[in-house]
Short mmCIF file of C-alpha atoms in Angstrom, two decimals:
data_model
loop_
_atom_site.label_atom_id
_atom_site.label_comp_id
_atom_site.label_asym_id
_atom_site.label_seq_id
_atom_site.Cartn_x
_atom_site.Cartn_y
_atom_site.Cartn_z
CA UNK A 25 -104.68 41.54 -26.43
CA UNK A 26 -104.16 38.82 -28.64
CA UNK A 27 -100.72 40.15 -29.51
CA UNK A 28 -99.80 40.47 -25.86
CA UNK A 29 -99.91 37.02 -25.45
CA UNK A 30 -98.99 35.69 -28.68
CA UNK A 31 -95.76 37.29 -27.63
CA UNK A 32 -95.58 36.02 -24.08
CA UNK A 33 -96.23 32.43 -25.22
CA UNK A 34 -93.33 33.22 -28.20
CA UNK A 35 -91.13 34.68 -25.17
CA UNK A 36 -91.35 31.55 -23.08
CA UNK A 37 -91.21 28.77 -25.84
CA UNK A 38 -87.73 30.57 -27.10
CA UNK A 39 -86.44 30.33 -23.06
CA UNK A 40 -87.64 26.77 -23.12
CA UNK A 41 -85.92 25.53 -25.93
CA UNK A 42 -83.07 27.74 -24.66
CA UNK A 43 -82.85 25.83 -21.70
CA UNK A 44 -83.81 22.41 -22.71
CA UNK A 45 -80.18 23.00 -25.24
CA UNK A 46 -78.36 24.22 -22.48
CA UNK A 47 -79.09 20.60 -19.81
CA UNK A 48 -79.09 18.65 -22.90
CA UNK A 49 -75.23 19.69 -23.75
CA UNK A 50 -73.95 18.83 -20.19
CA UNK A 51 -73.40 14.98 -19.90
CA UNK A 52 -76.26 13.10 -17.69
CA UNK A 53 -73.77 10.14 -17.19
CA UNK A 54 -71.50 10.85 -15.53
CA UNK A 55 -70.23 7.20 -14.36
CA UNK A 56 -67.56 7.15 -17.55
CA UNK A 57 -65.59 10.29 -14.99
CA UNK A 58 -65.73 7.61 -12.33
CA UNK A 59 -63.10 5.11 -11.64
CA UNK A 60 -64.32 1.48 -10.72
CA UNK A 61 -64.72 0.64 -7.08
CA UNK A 62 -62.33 -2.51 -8.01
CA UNK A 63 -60.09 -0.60 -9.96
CA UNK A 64 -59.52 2.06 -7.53
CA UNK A 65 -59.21 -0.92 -4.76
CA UNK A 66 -56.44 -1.93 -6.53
CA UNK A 67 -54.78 1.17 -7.22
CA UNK A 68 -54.76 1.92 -3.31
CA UNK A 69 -53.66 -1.99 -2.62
CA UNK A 70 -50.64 -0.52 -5.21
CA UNK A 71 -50.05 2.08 -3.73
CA UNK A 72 -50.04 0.42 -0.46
CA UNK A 73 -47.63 -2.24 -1.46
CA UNK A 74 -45.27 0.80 -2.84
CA UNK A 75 -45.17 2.60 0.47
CA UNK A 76 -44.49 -0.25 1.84
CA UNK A 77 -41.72 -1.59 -0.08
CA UNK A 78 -39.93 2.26 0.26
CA UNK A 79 -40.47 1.93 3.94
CA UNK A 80 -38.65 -1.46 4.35
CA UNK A 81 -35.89 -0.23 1.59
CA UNK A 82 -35.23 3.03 3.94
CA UNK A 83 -34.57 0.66 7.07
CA UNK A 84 -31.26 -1.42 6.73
CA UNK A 85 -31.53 -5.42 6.73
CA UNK A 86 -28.75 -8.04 7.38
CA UNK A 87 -26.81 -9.92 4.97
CA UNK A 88 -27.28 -13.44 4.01
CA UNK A 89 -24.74 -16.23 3.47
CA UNK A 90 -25.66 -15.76 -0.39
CA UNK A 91 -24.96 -11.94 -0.29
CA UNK A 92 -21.51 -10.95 -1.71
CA UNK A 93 -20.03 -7.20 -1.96
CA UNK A 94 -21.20 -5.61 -5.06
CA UNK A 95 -18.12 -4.28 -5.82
CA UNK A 96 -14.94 -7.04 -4.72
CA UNK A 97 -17.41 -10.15 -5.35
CA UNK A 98 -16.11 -11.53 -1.58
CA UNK A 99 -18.60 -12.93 1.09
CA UNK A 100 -19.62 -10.71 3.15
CA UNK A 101 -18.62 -11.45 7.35
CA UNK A 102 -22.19 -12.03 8.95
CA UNK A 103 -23.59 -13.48 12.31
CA UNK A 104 -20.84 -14.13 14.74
CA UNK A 105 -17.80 -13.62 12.45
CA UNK A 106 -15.74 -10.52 14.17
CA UNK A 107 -15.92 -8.85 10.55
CA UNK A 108 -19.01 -8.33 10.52
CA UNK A 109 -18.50 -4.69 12.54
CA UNK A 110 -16.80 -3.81 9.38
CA UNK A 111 -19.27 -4.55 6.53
CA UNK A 112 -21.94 -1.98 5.15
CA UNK A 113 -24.77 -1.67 2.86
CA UNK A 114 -26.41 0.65 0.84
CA UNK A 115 -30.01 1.31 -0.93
CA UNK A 116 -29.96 2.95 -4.74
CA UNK A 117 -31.22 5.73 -5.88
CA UNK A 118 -33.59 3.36 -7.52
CA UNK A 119 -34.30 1.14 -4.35
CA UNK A 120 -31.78 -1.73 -4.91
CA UNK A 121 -29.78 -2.85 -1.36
CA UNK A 122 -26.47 -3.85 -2.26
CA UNK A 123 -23.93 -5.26 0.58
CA UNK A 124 -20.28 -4.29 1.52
CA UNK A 125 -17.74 -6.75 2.78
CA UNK A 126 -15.45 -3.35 3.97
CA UNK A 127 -16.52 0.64 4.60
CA UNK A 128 -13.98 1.06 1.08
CA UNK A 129 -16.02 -1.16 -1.06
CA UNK A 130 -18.93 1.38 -0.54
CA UNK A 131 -16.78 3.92 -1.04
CA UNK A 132 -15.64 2.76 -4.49
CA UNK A 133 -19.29 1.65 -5.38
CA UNK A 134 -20.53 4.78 -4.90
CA UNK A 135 -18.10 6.73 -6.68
CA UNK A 136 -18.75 4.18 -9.62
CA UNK A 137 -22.52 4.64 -9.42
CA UNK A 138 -24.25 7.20 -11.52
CA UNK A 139 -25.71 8.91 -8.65
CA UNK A 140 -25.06 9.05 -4.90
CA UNK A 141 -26.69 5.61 -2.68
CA UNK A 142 -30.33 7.05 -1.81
CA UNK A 143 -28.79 5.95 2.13
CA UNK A 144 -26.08 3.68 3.49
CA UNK A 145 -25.36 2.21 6.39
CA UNK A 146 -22.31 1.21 8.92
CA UNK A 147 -22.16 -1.38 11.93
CA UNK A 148 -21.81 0.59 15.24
CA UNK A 149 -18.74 -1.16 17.01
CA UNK A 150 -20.13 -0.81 20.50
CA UNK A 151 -23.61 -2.16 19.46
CA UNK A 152 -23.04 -4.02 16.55
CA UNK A 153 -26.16 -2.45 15.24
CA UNK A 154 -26.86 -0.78 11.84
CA UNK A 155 -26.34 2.62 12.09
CA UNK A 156 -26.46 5.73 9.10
CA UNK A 157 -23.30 6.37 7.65
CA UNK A 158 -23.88 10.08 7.72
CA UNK A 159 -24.29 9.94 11.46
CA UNK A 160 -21.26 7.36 12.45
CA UNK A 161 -18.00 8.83 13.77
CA UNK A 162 -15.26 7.09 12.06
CA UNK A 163 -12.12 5.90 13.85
CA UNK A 164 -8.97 4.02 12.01
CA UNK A 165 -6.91 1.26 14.20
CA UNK A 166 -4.77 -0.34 12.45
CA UNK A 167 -4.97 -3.39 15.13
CA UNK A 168 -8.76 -4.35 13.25
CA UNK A 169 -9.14 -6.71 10.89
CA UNK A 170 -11.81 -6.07 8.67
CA UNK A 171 -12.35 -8.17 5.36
CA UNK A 172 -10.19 -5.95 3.07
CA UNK A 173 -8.02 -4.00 5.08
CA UNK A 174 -9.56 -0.73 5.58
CA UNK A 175 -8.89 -0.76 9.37
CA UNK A 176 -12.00 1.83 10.02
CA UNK A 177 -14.61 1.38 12.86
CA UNK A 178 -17.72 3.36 13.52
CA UNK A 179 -19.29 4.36 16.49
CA UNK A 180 -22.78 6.02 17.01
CA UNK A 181 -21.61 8.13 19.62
CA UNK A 182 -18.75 10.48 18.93
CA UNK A 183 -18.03 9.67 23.13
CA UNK A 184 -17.72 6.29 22.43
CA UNK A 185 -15.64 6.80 19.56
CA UNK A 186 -12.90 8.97 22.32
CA UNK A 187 -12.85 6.27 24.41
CA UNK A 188 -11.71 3.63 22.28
CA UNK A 189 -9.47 6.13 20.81
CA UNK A 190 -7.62 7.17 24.51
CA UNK A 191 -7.78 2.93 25.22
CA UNK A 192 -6.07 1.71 21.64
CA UNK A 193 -3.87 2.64 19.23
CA UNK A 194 -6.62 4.31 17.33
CA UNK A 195 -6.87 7.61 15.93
CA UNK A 196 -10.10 9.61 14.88
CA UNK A 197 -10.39 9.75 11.13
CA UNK A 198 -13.02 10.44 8.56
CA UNK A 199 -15.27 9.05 5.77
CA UNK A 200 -13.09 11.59 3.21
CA UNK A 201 -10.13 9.69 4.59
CA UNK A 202 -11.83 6.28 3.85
CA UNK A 203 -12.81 7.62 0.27
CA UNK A 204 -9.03 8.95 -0.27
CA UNK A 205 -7.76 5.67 0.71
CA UNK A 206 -10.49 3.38 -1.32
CA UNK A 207 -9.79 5.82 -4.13
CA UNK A 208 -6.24 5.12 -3.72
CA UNK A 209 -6.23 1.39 -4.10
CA UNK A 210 -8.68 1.66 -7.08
CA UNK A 211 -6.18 3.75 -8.84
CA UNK A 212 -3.58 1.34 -8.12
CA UNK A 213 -5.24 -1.33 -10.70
CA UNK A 214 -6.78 -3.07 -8.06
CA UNK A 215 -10.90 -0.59 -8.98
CA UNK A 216 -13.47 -1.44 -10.65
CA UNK A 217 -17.33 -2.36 -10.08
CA UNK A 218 -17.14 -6.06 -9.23
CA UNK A 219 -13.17 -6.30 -10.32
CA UNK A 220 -11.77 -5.16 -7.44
CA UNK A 221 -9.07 -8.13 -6.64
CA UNK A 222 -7.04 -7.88 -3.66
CA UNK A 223 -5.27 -5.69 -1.57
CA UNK A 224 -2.90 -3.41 -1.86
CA UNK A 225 0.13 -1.98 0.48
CA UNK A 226 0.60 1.98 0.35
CA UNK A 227 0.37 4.81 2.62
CA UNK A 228 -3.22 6.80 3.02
CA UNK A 229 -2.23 9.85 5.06
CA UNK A 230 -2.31 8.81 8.44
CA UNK A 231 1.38 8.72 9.20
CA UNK A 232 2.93 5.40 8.68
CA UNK A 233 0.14 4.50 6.49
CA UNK A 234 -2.12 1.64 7.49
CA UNK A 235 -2.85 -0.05 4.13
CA UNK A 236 -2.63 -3.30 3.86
CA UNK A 237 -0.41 -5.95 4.79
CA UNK A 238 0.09 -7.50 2.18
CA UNK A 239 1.53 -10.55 1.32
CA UNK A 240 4.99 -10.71 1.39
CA UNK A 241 5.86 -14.38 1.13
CA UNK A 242 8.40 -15.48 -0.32
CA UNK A 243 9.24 -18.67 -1.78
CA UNK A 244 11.06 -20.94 0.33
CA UNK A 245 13.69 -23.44 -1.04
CA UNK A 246 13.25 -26.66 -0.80
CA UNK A 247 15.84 -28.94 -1.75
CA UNK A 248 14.42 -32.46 -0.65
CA UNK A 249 14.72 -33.83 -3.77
#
């Protein structure tokens, strides 16, 4: 008898000890697995700032009289100037807005840039309102003046766009066209990110070309003296 229990007590010392190792091994504190209540505060304040900032750099915003076009260092036509139709901006890949005086700058920007703009934006000629590049319908008059020439307007609706087309001299084109033509002029040793300089006369495929005018003053003789 004595055996029989002197080997039930042995039985349930060895499960005690067994199990007093096992709960000892797993961590009673568990509070160093736990972020702060400030810390994680401010990592959702973060966060909360970050969405933010993507949100208002996925919406376009207007220029100010201190923007300039990234890429031909001119002001860019704002407010009530008649240019302003013309101008367009852009958002990076890594969230920087940059500002277009003319729908070529952006093109030559872009093509500059080591990646494609994240989005970019035209002025609908109807509205005058910001409107996504990818959506506008693109029409060339050579009647418009825009800041460097380009001669392209953009319309949200493609309707629109026929209208103005069957009214004007203008002729539906395309954002390859634009891209042919900016492409053009940079080639001509007028490119470059921010070295752009000024215009330049030549034909870009629509007929009688519509590049731009140029300036073909001469110098007049004056013999007062």
């Amino acid at each position: 008898m004595k055996k029989t229990y002197l080997a039930l007590y042995s039985t349930l010392f060895i499960s005690a000890s067994l199990l007093q190792a096992c709960q000892s091994s797993e961590p009673n504190d568990t509070s160093s697995n736990q972020v702060p209540e400030e810390e994680q505060q401010s990592e959702n304040h973060e966060q909360d700032e970050e969405q933010q900032d993507n949100f208002e750099a996925a919406v376009p915003a207007e220029p100010t009289t201190k923007d300039i076009c990234i890429y031909c260092e001119m002001g860019i036509p704002h407010g009530d100037d008649p240019k302003a139709l013309f101008t367009a901006q852009a958002i990076t890949a890594e969230g920087e807005r940059l500002f277009f005086d003319d729908s070529g700058c952006l093109e030559n920007a872009e093509a500059e840039a080591s990646e494609p703009f994240a989005e970019a934006w035209v002025k609908d000629f109807t509205t005058n309102e910001w409107i996504q590049k990818s959506e506008s319908t693109v029409v060339y008059d050579e009647n418009l003046e825009t800041q460097m020439s380009y001669h392209y307007a953009f319309f949200q609706s493609e309707d629109e766009a026929t209208s103005y087309v069957d009214d004007s001299d203008g002729e539906l084109s395309s954002w390859d066209q634009i891209k042919e033509d900016a492409e053009a002029r940079a080639s001509g040793g007028h490119g470059g990110m921010m070295d752009h300089g000024e215009d330049e006369e030549g034909d870009h495929g629509h007929g009688e070309g519509h590049g731009d005018e140029g300036d073909d003053h001469e110098d007049e003789e004056s013999h007062s003296h």
